């Protein structure tokens, strides 16, 4: 009797564990337009000269993942103050502009900042962390190495970048080093893929109808960077970048995932426009 009870409970846990790492029903992935970036000279995006003489019109996408257990904002885009500049803004090497704030776009799906339970950024560059302070009331899921980098003396000295996220020092934090399962059911996983920055990450979202979707962060900036495995000159570690590309491609192949390069307009433009979503 006892034996069959044990067998039955093993079977029950197998069923539950089995269903725990695939998809969660009712997970929705919304794509937000978090800015436009004219990369005036692509040379710095490939250390071996592959992009010399080219420029690129890039987008800058952010994402909202709505899950029955909470809502995650992935990346926060260019600083919202840029929206007030009708011509956008030129910074060395780039021209940046912004049509809508994250708050404008959350309103389009009936949400506000307060509905963002978790915020996470692929990495701390200004075009991803530009509005992080607006979400200091959310739980911040952050790779330990990125956190150490963001609050290093060197970054504190870079006032413009640092002021976009300085309030996060007091935010409620969930730190991790390897991969991080956001909702504990395998449906939304932050993958550690260092190299672009010390704690750079990508995001895997397993959707019921669409299947697995991988968001690249800045592991790749454009379709050709994936094809040619180019490493930007400003990455913190070239070897780690190549290892992360290997891990990413193995995962994409294993899962048959849809890959979305976050700065590639061809990829993000193919996703549903708000208030639409993938599920
Ligand atoms: Zn970057
Ligand atoms: Zn970027």
Coordinates of C-alpha atoms and ligand atoms in Angstrom, one line a residue:
X1 CA 0.0 0.0 0.0
X2 CA 2.7 2.4 1.0
X3 CA 4.8 1.4 -2.0
X4 CA 2.0 2.1 -4.4
X5 CA 1.4 5.5 -2.6
X6 CA 5.0 6.4 -3.2
X7 CA 4.8 5.3 -6.8
X8 CA 1.7 7.4 -7.3
X9 CA 3.2 10.5 -5.7
X10 CA 6.4 10.0 -7.9
X11 CA 4.1 9.9 -10.9
X12 CA 2.2 13.0 -9.8
X13 CA 5.4 15.0 -9.3
X14 CA 6.8 13.8 -12.6
X15 CA 3.6 15.1 -14.3
X16 CA 3.9 18.4 -12.5
X17 CA 7.7 18.7 -13.1
X18 CA 7.2 17.6 -16.6
X19 CA 4.8 20.4 -17.3
X20 CA 6.9 22.9 -15.4
X21 CA 9.6 23.6 -18.0
X22 CA 7.7 24.1 -21.2
X23 CA 5.2 26.9 -21.7
X24 CA 2.8 28.6 -19.5
X25 CA -0.6 29.3 -20.9
X26 CA -1.6 33.0 -20.9
X27 CA 1.9 34.3 -21.4
X28 CA 1.8 37.4 -23.7
X29 CA 4.8 39.1 -25.3
X30 CA 4.3 42.8 -26.2
X31 CA 6.9 44.7 -28.3
X32 CA 7.5 48.4 -27.4
X33 CA 9.2 51.0 -29.7
X34 CA 11.9 52.4 -27.4
X35 CA 13.6 54.6 -30.0
X36 CA 15.5 54.9 -33.2
X37 CA 19.2 55.0 -33.6
X38 CA 21.1 56.0 -36.7
X39 CA 24.5 54.3 -36.3
X40 CA 26.5 56.7 -38.5
X41 CA 29.6 54.5 -38.7
X42 CA 29.2 50.8 -38.2
X43 CA 33.0 50.2 -38.0
X44 CA 32.9 50.0 -34.2
X45 CA 30.4 47.1 -34.4
X46 CA 33.0 44.7 -35.9
X47 CA 36.5 44.7 -34.5
X48 CA 38.0 43.0 -37.7
X49 CA 36.7 45.6 -40.1
X50 CA 33.7 43.7 -41.5
X51 CA 31.4 46.8 -41.3
X52 CA 33.8 49.5 -42.4
X53 CA 32.2 52.2 -44.6
X54 CA 28.6 51.2 -43.6
X55 CA 25.9 52.9 -41.5
X56 CA 22.7 51.5 -40.1
X57 CA 19.2 52.6 -39.3
X58 CA 18.5 50.7 -36.1
X59 CA 15.5 50.4 -33.9
X60 CA 15.5 50.0 -30.1
X61 CA 12.9 47.6 -28.8
X62 CA 11.7 46.9 -25.3
X63 CA 9.3 44.1 -24.3
X64 CA 6.6 43.5 -21.8
X65 CA 6.0 39.9 -20.8
X66 CA 2.6 39.4 -19.1
X67 CA 2.5 36.2 -17.1
X68 CA -0.3 35.0 -14.8
X69 CA 2.2 35.4 -11.9
X70 CA 3.3 38.9 -12.8
X71 CA 4.6 41.3 -15.5
X72 CA 8.2 41.7 -16.6
X73 CA 9.6 44.7 -18.5
X74 CA 12.6 43.7 -20.5
X75 CA 14.9 46.7 -21.3
X76 CA 13.9 50.3 -20.9
X77 CA 15.2 52.0 -24.1
X78 CA 16.4 55.5 -24.8
X79 CA 15.8 58.2 -22.1
X80 CA 12.3 59.5 -22.4
X81 CA 13.5 63.2 -22.4
X82 CA 14.6 62.6 -26.0
X83 CA 10.9 62.5 -27.1
X84 CA 10.7 66.3 -26.3
X85 CA 13.4 67.0 -29.0
X86 CA 11.5 67.1 -32.3
X87 CA 14.7 66.6 -34.3
X88 CA 16.1 64.0 -31.9
X89 CA 19.6 64.3 -30.7
X90 CA 23.1 63.8 -32.1
X91 CA 25.7 62.2 -29.9
X92 CA 29.2 61.1 -31.2
X93 CA 28.6 58.4 -33.8
X94 CA 24.9 58.3 -33.4
X95 CA 21.6 60.2 -34.0
X96 CA 18.9 59.1 -31.6
X97 CA 15.2 59.9 -31.5
X98 CA 12.1 58.7 -29.7
X99 CA 8.4 58.8 -30.7
X100 CA 6.7 57.4 -27.6
X101 CA 7.6 56.8 -24.0
X102 CA 7.3 53.4 -22.3
X103 CA 4.5 55.0 -20.2
X104 CA 2.6 56.1 -23.4
X105 CA 2.8 52.5 -24.7
X106 CA 1.9 50.8 -21.4
X107 CA -1.3 53.0 -21.4
X108 CA -2.1 51.5 -24.9
X109 CA -2.3 48.1 -23.2
X110 CA -4.2 49.3 -20.2
X111 CA -1.2 49.3 -17.9
X112 CA 1.0 51.8 -16.0
X113 CA 4.4 51.7 -14.3
X114 CA 2.7 50.3 -11.2
X115 CA 1.8 47.2 -13.1
X116 CA 5.4 46.3 -13.8
X117 CA 6.2 43.8 -11.1
X118 CA 9.7 43.0 -12.4
X119 CA 12.2 44.9 -14.5
X120 CA 15.3 43.5 -16.1
X121 CA 17.7 44.9 -18.7
X122 CA 19.8 43.0 -21.1
X123 CA 22.7 45.3 -20.1
X124 CA 23.4 48.7 -18.8
X125 CA 24.2 50.7 -22.0
X126 CA 22.2 54.0 -22.3
X127 CA 19.9 52.7 -25.0
X128 CA 18.7 49.8 -22.7
X129 CA 18.9 51.4 -19.2
X130 CA 17.7 54.9 -20.3
X131 CA 14.5 54.8 -18.2
X132 CA 15.4 52.3 -15.5
X133 CA 14.9 54.8 -12.7
X134 CA 11.2 55.0 -13.6
X135 CA 10.9 51.4 -12.5
X136 CA 12.7 51.7 -9.1
X137 CA 9.4 50.6 -7.5
X138 CA 9.5 47.3 -9.4
X139 CA 11.6 44.3 -8.4
X140 CA 14.9 44.6 -10.3
X141 CA 16.2 41.2 -11.6
X142 CA 19.9 41.9 -12.3
X143 CA 23.0 39.8 -13.1
X144 CA 25.5 40.2 -10.2
X145 CA 28.3 41.1 -12.6
X146 CA 26.3 43.7 -14.4
X147 CA 25.3 45.2 -11.0
X148 CA 28.9 45.4 -9.9
X149 CA 29.8 47.1 -13.2
X150 CA 26.9 49.6 -13.0
X151 CA 27.8 50.7 -9.5
X152 CA 31.6 50.7 -10.0
X153 CA 33.5 53.9 -9.3
X154 CA 34.2 54.2 -13.1
X155 CA 30.4 54.2 -13.9
X156 CA 29.5 56.5 -11.0
X157 CA 31.8 59.0 -12.6
X158 CA 29.9 58.8 -16.0
X159 CA 27.2 61.1 -14.8
X160 CA 24.9 61.0 -17.8
X161 CA 24.7 57.2 -18.0
X162 CA 24.7 56.7 -14.3
X163 CA 21.9 59.2 -13.6
X164 CA 19.5 57.0 -15.7
X165 CA 19.7 54.2 -13.1
X166 CA 21.2 55.6 -9.9
X167 CA 17.9 55.1 -8.0
X168 CA 18.1 51.4 -8.6
X169 CA 20.7 51.1 -5.9
X170 CA 17.7 51.3 -3.4
X171 CA 15.3 49.1 -5.4
X172 CA 14.3 45.7 -4.3
X173 CA 16.6 43.3 -6.2
X174 CA 16.8 39.7 -7.3
X175 CA 20.4 39.0 -8.2
X176 CA 21.7 35.9 -10.1
X177 CA 24.8 34.7 -11.8
X178 CA 23.8 31.8 -14.2
X179 CA 20.4 31.7 -15.8
X180 CA 17.3 33.0 -14.0
X181 CA 13.8 31.5 -14.2
X182 CA 11.6 34.5 -13.7
X183 CA 8.3 32.9 -12.7
X184 CA 9.6 29.5 -11.6
X185 CA 7.9 27.5 -14.4
X186 CA 10.4 27.7 -17.3
X187 CA 8.3 30.0 -19.4
X188 CA 10.5 33.1 -19.1
X189 CA 14.2 32.7 -18.5
X190 CA 17.0 35.2 -18.4
X191 CA 20.1 33.7 -19.9
X192 CA 23.6 34.8 -18.9
X193 CA 25.5 35.7 -22.1
X194 CA 28.4 37.9 -21.0
X195 CA 30.9 39.7 -23.3
X196 CA 29.2 42.8 -24.6
X197 CA 29.2 43.9 -21.0
X198 CA 30.3 41.9 -17.9
X199 CA 26.8 40.7 -17.1
X200 CA 25.0 40.9 -20.4
X201 CA 21.9 38.7 -20.7
X202 CA 19.4 37.5 -23.3
X203 CA 15.7 36.5 -22.7
X204 CA 13.9 33.2 -23.6
X205 CA 10.1 33.4 -23.7
X206 CA 8.3 30.1 -24.3
X207 CA 4.9 31.0 -25.8
X208 CA 2.0 28.5 -26.1
X209 CA 1.2 29.2 -29.8
X210 CA 4.3 31.0 -31.1
X211 CA 6.7 28.6 -29.4
X212 CA 10.1 29.7 -28.0
X213 CA 11.3 33.3 -28.7
X214 CA 14.8 34.4 -28.0
X215 CA 15.5 38.2 -27.5
X216 CA 19.2 38.9 -28.2
X217 CA 19.9 42.1 -26.1
X218 CA 23.0 43.3 -27.8
X219 CA 24.6 39.9 -28.4
X220 CA 24.0 40.9 -32.0
X221 CA 23.1 44.4 -33.3
X222 CA 22.0 43.5 -36.8
X223 CA 21.3 40.5 -39.0
X224 CA 24.8 40.6 -40.4
X225 CA 26.4 40.6 -37.0
X226 CA 24.8 37.2 -36.4
X227 CA 25.7 35.9 -39.8
X228 CA 29.3 37.1 -39.6
X229 CA 29.8 36.6 -35.7
X230 CA 31.2 40.2 -35.5
X231 CA 32.4 41.4 -32.1
X232 CA 32.1 45.2 -31.5
X233 CA 35.3 47.0 -30.6
X234 CA 33.7 48.3 -27.4
X235 CA 32.6 44.9 -26.0
X236 CA 34.2 44.2 -22.6
X237 CA 35.4 40.7 -23.5
X238 CA 35.7 39.3 -27.1
X239 CA 36.3 35.6 -26.0
X240 CA 33.2 35.7 -23.7
X241 CA 31.2 37.2 -26.6
X242 CA 32.1 34.4 -28.9
X243 CA 31.3 31.8 -26.2
X244 CA 27.9 33.5 -25.6
X245 CA 27.2 33.4 -29.3
X246 CA 27.9 29.6 -29.3
X247 CA 25.6 29.1 -26.3
X248 CA 22.9 31.2 -27.9
X249 CA 23.0 29.5 -31.3
X250 CA 23.0 26.0 -29.6
X251 CA 19.9 27.1 -27.6
X252 CA 18.2 28.5 -30.7
X253 CA 18.8 25.3 -32.6
X254 CA 17.9 23.0 -29.8
X255 CA 14.5 24.8 -29.3
X256 CA 13.9 25.8 -32.9
X257 CA 13.4 29.3 -31.4
X258 CA 12.4 32.5 -33.2
X259 CA 15.3 34.9 -32.8
X260 CA 14.6 38.6 -32.4
X261 CA 17.6 41.0 -32.7
X262 CA 16.4 43.9 -30.6
X263 CA 18.0 46.6 -32.7
X264 CA 17.1 45.0 -36.1
X265 CA 14.0 46.7 -37.5
X266 CA 13.3 43.7 -39.8
X267 CA 12.9 41.5 -36.8
X268 CA 11.0 43.8 -34.5
X269 CA 8.8 45.1 -37.4
X270 CA 7.6 41.6 -38.0
X271 CA 6.2 41.3 -34.5
X272 CA 2.6 42.4 -33.6
X273 CA 2.1 46.2 -33.1
X274 CA 0.5 47.3 -29.8
X275 CA -2.0 46.6 -28.5
X276 CA -1.3 43.3 -30.3
X277 CA 1.0 40.6 -28.8
X278 CA 2.5 37.2 -29.4
X279 CA 1.2 34.4 -27.3
Ligands
LIG1 ZN1 24.9 47.6 -25.9
LIG2 ZN1 21.9 48.6 -27.7

